[in-house]
Each structure stands twice: as C-alpha cells, then as structure tokens.
GROMACS .gro file of N, CA and C in nm:
model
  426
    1UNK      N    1  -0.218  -0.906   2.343
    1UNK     CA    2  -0.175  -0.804   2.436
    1UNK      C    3  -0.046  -0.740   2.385
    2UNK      N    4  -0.034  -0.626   2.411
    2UNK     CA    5   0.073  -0.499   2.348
    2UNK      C    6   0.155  -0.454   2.480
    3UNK      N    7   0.341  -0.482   2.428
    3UNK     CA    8   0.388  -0.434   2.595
    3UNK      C    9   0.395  -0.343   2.582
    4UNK      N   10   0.438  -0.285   2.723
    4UNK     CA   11   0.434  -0.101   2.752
    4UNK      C   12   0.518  -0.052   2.641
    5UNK      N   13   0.615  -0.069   2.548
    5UNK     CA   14   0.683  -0.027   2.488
    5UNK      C   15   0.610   0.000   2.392
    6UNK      N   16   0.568  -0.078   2.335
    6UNK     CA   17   0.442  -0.082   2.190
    6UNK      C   18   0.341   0.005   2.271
    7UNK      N   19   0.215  -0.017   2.317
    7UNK     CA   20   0.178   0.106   2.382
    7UNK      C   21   0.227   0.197   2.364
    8UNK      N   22   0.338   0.290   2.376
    8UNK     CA   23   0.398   0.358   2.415
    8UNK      C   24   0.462   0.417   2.314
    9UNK      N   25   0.501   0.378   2.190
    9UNK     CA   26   0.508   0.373   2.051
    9UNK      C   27   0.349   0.432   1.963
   10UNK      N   28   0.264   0.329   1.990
   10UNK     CA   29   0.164   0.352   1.938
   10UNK      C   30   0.084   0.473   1.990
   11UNK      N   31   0.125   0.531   2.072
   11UNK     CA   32   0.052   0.648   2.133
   11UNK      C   33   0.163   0.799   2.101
   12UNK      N   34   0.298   0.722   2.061
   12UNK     CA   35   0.391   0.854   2.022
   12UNK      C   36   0.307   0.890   1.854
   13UNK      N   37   0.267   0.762   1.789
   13UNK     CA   38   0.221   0.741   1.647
   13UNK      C   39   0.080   0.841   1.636
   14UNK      N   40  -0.004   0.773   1.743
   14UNK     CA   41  -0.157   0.865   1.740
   14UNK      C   42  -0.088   1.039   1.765
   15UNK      N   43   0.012   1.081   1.859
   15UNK     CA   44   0.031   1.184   1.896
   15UNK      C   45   0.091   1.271   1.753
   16UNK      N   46   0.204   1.181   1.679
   16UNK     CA   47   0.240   1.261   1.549
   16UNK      C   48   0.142   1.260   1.452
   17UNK      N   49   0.031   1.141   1.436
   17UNK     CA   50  -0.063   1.206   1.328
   17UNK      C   51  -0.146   1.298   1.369
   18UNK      N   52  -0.179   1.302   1.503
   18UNK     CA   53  -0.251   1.461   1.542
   18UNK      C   54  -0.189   1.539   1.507
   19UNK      N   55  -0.085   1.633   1.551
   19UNK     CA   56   0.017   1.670   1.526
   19UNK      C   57   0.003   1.735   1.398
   20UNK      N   58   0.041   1.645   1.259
   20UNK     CA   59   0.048   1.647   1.136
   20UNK      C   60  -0.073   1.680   1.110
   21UNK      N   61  -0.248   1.645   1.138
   21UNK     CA   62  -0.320   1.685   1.054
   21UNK      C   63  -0.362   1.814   1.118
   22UNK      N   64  -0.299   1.884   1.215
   22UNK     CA   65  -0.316   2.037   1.243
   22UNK      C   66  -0.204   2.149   1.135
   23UNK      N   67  -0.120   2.070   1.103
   23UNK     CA   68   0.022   2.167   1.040
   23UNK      C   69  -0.049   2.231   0.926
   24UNK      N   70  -0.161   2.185   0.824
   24UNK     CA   71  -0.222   2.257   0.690
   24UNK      C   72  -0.315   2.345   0.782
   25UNK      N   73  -0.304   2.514   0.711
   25UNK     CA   74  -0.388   2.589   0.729
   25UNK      C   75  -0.514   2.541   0.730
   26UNK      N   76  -0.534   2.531   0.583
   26UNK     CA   77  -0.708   2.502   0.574
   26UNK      C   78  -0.732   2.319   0.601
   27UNK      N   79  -0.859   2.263   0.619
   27UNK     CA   80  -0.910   2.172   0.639
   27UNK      C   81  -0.891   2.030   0.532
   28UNK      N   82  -0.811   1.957   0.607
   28UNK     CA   83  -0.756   1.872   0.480
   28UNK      C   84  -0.878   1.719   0.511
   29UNK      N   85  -0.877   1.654   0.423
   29UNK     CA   86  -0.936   1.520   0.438
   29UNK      C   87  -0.939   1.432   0.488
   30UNK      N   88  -0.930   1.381   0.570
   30UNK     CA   89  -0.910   1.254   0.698
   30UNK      C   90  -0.843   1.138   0.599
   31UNK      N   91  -0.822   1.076   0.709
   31UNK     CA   92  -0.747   0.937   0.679
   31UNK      C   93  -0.749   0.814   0.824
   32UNK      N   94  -0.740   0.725   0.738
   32UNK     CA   95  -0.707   0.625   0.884
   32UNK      C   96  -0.613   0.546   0.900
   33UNK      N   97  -0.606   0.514   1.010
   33UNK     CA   98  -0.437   0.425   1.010
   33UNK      C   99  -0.472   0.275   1.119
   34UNK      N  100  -0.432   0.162   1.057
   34UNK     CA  101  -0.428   0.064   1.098
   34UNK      C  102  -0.290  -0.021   1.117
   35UNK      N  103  -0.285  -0.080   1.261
   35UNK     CA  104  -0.138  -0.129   1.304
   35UNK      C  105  -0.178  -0.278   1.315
   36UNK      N  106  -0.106  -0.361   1.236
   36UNK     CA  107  -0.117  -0.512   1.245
   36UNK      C  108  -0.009  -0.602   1.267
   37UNK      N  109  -0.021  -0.636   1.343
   37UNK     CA  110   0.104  -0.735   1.481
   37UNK      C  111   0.072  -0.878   1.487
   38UNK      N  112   0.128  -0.946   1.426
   38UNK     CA  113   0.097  -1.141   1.419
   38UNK      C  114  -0.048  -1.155   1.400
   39UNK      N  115  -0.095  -1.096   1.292
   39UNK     CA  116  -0.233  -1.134   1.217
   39UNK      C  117  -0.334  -1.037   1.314
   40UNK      N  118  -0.298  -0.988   1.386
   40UNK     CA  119  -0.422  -0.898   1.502
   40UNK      C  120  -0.359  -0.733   1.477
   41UNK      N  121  -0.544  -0.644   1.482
   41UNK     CA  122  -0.554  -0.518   1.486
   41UNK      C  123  -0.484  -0.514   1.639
   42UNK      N  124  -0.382  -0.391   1.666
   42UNK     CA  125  -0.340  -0.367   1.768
   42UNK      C  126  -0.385  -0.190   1.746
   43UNK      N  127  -0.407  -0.140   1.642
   43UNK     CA  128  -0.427   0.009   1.656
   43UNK      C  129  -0.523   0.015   1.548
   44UNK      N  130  -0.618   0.104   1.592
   44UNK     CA  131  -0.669   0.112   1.410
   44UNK      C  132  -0.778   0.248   1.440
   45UNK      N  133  -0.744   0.374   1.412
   45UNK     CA  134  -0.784   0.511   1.420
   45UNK      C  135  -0.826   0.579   1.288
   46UNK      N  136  -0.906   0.665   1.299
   46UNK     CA  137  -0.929   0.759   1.207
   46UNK      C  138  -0.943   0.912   1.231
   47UNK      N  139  -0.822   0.979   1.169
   47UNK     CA  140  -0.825   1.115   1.194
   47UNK      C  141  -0.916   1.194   1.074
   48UNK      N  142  -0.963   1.337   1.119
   48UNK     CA  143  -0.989   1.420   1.032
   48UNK      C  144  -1.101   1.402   1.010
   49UNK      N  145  -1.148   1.457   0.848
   49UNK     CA  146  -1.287   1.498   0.818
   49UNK      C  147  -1.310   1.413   0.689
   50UNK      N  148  -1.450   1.306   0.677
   50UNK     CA  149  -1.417   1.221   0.588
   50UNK      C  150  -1.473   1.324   0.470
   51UNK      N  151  -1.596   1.410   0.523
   51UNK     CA  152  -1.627   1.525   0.407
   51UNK      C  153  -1.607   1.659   0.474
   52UNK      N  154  -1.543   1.747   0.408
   52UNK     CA  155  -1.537   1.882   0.389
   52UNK      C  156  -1.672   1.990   0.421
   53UNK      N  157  -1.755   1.919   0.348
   53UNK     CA  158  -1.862   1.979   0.344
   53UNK      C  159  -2.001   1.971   0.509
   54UNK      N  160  -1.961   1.879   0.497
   54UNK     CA  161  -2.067   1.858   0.617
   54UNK      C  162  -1.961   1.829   0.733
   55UNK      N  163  -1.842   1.774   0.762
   55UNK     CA  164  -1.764   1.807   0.881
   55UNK      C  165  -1.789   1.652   0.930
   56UNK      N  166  -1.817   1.598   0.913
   56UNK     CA  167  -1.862   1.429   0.953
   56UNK      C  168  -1.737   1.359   0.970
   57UNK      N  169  -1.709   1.328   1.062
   57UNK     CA  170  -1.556   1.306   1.102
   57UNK      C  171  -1.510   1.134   1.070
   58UNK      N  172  -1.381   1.153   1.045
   58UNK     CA  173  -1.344   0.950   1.012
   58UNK      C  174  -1.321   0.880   1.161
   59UNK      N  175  -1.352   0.770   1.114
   59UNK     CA  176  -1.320   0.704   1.223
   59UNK      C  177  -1.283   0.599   1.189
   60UNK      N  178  -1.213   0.465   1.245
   60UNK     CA  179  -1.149   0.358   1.195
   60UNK      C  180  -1.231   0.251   1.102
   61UNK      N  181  -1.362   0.283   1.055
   61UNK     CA  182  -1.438   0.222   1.006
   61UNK      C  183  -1.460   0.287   0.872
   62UNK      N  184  -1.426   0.389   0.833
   62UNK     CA  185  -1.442   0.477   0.740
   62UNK      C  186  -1.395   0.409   0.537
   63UNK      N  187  -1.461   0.385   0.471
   63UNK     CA  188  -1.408   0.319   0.371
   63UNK      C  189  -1.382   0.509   0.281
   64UNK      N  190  -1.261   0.435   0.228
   64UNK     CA  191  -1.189   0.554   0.145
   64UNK      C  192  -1.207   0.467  -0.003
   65UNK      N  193  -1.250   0.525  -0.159
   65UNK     CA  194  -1.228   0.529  -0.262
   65UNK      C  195  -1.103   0.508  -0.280
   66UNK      N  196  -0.990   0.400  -0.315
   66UNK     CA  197  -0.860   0.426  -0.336
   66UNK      C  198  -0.809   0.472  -0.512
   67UNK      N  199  -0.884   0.429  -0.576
   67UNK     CA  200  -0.845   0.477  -0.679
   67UNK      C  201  -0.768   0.477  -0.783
   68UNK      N  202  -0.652   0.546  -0.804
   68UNK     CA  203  -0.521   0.546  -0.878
   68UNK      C  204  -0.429   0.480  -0.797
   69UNK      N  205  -0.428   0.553  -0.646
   69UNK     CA  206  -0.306   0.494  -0.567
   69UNK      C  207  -0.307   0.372  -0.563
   70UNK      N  208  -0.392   0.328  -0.619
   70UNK     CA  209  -0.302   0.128  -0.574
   70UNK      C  210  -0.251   0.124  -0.697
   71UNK      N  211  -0.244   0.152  -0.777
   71UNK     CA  212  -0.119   0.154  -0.868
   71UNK      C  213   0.023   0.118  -0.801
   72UNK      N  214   0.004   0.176  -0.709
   72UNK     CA  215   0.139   0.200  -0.629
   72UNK      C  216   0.214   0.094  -0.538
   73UNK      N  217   0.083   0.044  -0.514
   73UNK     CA  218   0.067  -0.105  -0.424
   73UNK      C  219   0.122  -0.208  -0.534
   74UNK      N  220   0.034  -0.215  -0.645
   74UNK     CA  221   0.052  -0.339  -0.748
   74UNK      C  222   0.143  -0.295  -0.843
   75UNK      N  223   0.240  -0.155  -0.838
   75UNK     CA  224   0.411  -0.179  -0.893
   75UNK      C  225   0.468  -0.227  -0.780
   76UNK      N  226   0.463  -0.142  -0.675
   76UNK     CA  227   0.538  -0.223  -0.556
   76UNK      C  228   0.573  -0.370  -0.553
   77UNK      N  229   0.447  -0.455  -0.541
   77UNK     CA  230   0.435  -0.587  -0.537
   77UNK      C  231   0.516  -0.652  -0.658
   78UNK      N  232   0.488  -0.602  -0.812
   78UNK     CA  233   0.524  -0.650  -0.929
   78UNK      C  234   0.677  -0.636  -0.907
   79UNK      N  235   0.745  -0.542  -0.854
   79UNK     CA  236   0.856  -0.503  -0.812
   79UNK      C  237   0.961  -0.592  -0.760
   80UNK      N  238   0.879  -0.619  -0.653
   80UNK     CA  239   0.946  -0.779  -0.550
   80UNK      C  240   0.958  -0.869  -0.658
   81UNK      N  241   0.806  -0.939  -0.704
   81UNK     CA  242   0.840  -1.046  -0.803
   81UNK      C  243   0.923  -1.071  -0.905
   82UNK      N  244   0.889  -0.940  -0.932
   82UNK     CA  245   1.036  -0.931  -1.097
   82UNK      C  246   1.175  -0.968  -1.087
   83UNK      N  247   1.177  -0.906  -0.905
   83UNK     CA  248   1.349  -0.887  -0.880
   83UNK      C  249   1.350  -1.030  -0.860
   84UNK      N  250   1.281  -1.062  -0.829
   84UNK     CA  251   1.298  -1.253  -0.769
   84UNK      C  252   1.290  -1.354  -0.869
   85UNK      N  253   1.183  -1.295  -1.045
   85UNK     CA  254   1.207  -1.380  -1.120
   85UNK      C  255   1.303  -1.341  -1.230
   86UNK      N  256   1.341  -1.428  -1.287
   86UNK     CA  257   1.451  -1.394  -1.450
   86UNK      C  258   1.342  -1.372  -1.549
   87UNK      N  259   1.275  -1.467  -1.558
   87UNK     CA  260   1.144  -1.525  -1.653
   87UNK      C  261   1.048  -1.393  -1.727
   88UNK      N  262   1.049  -1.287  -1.589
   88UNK     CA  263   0.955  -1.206  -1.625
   88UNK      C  264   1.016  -1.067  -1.621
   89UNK      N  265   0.982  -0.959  -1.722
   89UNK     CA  266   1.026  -0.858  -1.690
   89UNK      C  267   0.912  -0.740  -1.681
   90UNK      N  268   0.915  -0.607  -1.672
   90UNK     CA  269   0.834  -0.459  -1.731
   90UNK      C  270   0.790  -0.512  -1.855
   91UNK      N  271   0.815  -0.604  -1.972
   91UNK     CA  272   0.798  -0.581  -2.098
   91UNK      C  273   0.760  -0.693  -2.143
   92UNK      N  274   0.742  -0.829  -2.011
   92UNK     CA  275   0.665  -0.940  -2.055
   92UNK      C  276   0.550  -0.936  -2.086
   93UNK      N  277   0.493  -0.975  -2.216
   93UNK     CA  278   0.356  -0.958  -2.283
   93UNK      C  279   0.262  -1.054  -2.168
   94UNK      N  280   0.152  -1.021  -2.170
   94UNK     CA  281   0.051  -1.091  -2.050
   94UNK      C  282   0.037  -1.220  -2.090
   95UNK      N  283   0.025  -1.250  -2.208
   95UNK     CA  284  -0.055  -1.375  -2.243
   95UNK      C  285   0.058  -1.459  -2.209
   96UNK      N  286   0.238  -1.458  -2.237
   96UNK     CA  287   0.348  -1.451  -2.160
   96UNK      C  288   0.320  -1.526  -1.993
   97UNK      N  289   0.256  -1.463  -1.916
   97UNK     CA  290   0.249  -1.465  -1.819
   97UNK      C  291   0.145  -1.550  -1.725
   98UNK      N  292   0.017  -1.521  -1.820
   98UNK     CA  293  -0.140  -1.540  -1.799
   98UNK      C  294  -0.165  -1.711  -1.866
   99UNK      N  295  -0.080  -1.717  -1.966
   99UNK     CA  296  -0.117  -1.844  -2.050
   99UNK      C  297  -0.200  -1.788  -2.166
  100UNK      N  298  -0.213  -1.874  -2.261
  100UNK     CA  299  -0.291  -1.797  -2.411
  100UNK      C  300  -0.437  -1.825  -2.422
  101UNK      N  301  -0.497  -1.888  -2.288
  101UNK     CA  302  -0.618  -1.820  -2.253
  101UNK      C  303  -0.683  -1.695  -2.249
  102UNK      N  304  -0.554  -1.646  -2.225
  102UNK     CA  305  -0.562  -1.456  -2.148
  102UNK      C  306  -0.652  -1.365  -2.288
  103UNK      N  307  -0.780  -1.307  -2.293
  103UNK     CA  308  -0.733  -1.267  -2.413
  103UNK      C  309  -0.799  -1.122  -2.371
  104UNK      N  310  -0.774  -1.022  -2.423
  104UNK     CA  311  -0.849  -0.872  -2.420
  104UNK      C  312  -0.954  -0.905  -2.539
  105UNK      N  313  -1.053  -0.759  -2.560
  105UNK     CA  314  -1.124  -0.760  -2.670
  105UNK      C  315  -1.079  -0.781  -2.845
  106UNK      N  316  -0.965  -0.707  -2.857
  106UNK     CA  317  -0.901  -0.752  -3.000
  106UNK      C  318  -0.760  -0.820  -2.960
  107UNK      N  319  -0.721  -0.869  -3.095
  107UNK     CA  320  -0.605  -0.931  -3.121
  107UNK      C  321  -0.490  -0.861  -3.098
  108UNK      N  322  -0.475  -0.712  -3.128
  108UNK     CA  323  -0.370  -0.652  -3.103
  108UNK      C  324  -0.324  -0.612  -2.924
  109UNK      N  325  -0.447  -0.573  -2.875
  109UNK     CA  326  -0.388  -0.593  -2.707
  109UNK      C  327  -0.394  -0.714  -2.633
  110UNK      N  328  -0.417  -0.784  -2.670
  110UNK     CA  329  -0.429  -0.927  -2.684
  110UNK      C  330  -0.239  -0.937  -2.651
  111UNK      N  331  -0.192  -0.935  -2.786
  111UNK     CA  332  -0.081  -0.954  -2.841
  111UNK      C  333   0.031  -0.895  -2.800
  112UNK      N  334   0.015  -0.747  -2.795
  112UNK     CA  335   0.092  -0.686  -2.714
  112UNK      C  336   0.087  -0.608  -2.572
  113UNK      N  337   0.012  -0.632  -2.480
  113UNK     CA  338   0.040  -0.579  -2.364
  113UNK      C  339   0.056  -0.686  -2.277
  114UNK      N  340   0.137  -0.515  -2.211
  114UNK     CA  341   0.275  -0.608  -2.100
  114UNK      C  342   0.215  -0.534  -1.969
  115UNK      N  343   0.278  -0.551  -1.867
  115UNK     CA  344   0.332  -0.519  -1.749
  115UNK      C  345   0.283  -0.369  -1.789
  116UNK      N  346   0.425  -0.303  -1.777
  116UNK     CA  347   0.458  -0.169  -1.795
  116UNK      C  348   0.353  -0.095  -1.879
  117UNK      N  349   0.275  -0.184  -1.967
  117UNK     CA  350   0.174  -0.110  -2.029
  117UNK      C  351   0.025  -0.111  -1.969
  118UNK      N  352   0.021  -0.196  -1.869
  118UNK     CA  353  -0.109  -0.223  -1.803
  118UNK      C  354  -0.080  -0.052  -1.722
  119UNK      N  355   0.061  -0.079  -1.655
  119UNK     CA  356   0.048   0.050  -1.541
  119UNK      C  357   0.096   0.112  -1.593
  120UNK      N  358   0.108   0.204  -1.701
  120UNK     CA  359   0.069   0.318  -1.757
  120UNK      C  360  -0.007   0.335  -1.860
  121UNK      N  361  -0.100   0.272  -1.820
  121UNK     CA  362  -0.258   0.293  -1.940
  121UNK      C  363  -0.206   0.285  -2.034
  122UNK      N  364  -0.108   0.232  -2.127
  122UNK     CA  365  -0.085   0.244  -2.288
  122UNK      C  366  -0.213   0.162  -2.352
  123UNK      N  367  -0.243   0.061  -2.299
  123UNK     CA  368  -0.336  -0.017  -2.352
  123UNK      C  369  -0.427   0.008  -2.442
  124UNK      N  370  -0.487   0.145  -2.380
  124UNK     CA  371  -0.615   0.204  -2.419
  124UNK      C  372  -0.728   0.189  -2.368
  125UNK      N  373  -0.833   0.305  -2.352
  125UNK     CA  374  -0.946   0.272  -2.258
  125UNK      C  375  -1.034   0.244  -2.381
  126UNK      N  376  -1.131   0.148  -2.365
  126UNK     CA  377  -1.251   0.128  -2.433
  126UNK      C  378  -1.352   0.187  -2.404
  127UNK      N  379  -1.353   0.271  -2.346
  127UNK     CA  380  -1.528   0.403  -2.316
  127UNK      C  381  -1.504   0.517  -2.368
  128UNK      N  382  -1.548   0.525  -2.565
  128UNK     CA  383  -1.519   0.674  -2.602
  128UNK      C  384  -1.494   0.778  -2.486
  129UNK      N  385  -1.601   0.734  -2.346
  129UNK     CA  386  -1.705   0.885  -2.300
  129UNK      C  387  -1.570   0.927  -2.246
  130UNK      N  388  -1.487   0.818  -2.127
  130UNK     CA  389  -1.432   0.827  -2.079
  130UNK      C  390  -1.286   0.895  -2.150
  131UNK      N  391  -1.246   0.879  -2.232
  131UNK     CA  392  -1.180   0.966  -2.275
  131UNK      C  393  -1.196   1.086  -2.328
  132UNK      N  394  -1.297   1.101  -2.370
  132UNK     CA  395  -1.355   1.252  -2.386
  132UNK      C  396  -1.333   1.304  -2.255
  133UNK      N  397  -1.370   1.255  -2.182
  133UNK     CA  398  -1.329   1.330  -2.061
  133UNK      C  399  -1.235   1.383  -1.950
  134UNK      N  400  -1.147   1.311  -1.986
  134UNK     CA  401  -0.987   1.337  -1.975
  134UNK      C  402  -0.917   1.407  -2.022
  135UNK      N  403  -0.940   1.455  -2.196
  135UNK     CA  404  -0.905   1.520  -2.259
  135UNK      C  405  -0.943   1.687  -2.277
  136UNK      N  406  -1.077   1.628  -2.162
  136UNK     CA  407  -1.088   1.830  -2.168
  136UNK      C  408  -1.204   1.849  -2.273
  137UNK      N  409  -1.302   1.741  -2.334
  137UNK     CA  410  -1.326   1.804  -2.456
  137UNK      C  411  -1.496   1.836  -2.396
  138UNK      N  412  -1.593   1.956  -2.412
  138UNK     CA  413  -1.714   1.962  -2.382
  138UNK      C  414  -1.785   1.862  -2.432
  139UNK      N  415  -1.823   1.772  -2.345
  139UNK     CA  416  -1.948   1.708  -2.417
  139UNK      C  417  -2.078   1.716  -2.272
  140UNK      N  418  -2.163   1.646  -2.297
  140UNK     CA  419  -2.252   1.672  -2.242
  140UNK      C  420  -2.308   1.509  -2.189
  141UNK      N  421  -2.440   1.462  -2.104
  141UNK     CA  422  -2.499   1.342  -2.084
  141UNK      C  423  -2.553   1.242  -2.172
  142UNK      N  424  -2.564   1.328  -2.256
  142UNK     CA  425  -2.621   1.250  -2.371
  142UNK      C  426  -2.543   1.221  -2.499
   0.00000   0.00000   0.00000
C-alpha cells in the first residue's frame, strides 16, 4: 500500500509525462515507466505509440529493443565498481579480471582487451557483413 503522499507524487509523475509526450510537434515513440518501492511495482504505465505506423499504443507491458543504450547502464554500473576497487581500472585487460580462462577467438583480443575497449567497440566486430554496413558501403543479400 502507497500513502496519500506517494499517490500523490505518482500522479504529479503520470501528469508530467503526459504533459511531455504532447510538447513534440510530430508523433514521437512511446515509452514506459515503472516505479519500484521495497521490491513491489507501485506504478508501471505506458505512454505513446509503440509504432508510428499503425498507431498501436504502449502500455506497461510493452517490450522495447534496448540496444546501444545499455551501454549506459553497464558504464554506469562499471563506474560504481571501479570507484570502489584499486585493483581494477578503464584499462584492466579482461583476462585481468575474468581469470585466463577468459579467451576471445584469437590471441591478440584475447590479450589485449580491456574495459574501455569492450565499451567502445575497439575490439572489433567479427561479421565482415556487419561492418560493411556501418560503413556506408553498397552491398547487397548475397
């Protein structure tokens, strides 16, 4: 149970994300928002349009593709830990970290990737296609 204050909070919250997803001219993408209070859903909504195209609206059940953005989540997190350990830094090699079990496909990323190189792709992708395709270059399905 939620006191009148929370209530009351949580309904100023539903009122500013309405609010906010009217302020863009054109038709932006839905989203949902979930409020969690001593291990329990106390709010959990979905505004907007999960497609553009057909108008099919979100609702708190709605799964979103996250994508790139958890990048953002797992520096965040790496963030806390780092500040808390000495041991480890941005530039600790994995196997460093993982034990020398850890291994990638060759010896050289194996050897050298770290942290800082996982989250900014230095590593290298292993799917020619996929980089062809990043780069802009015409290729085709086949």
């Amino acid at each position: 149970m939620t006191s009148p204050d929370l209530q009351q909070r949580l309904q100023d919250l539903d009122t500013f994300i309405q609010n906010l997803m009217t302020c863009e001219s054109r038709p932006v993408v839905g989203l949902t928002v979930s409020v969690v209070k001593d291990g329990q859903t106390i709010f959990a909504k979905g505004y907007g349009q999960r497609d553009l195209q057909t108008g099919q609206a979100v609702d708190n059940r709605t799964l979103f593709g996250v994508g790139s953005i958890s990048k953002s989540f797992t520096s965040a997190l790496l963030a806390v830990i780092l500040g808390e350990r000495e041991d480890v830094s941005w530039d600790t090699v994995l196997t460093d970290i993982l034990g020398p079990s850890f291994r990638f496909r060759d010896r050289f990323r194996t050897e050298e990737a770290t942290i800082r190189g996982l989250l900014a792709h230095k590593i290298a992708l292993e799917n020619p296609w996929y980089v062809a395709v990043i780069m802009g270059q015409d290729i085709d399905r086949s």
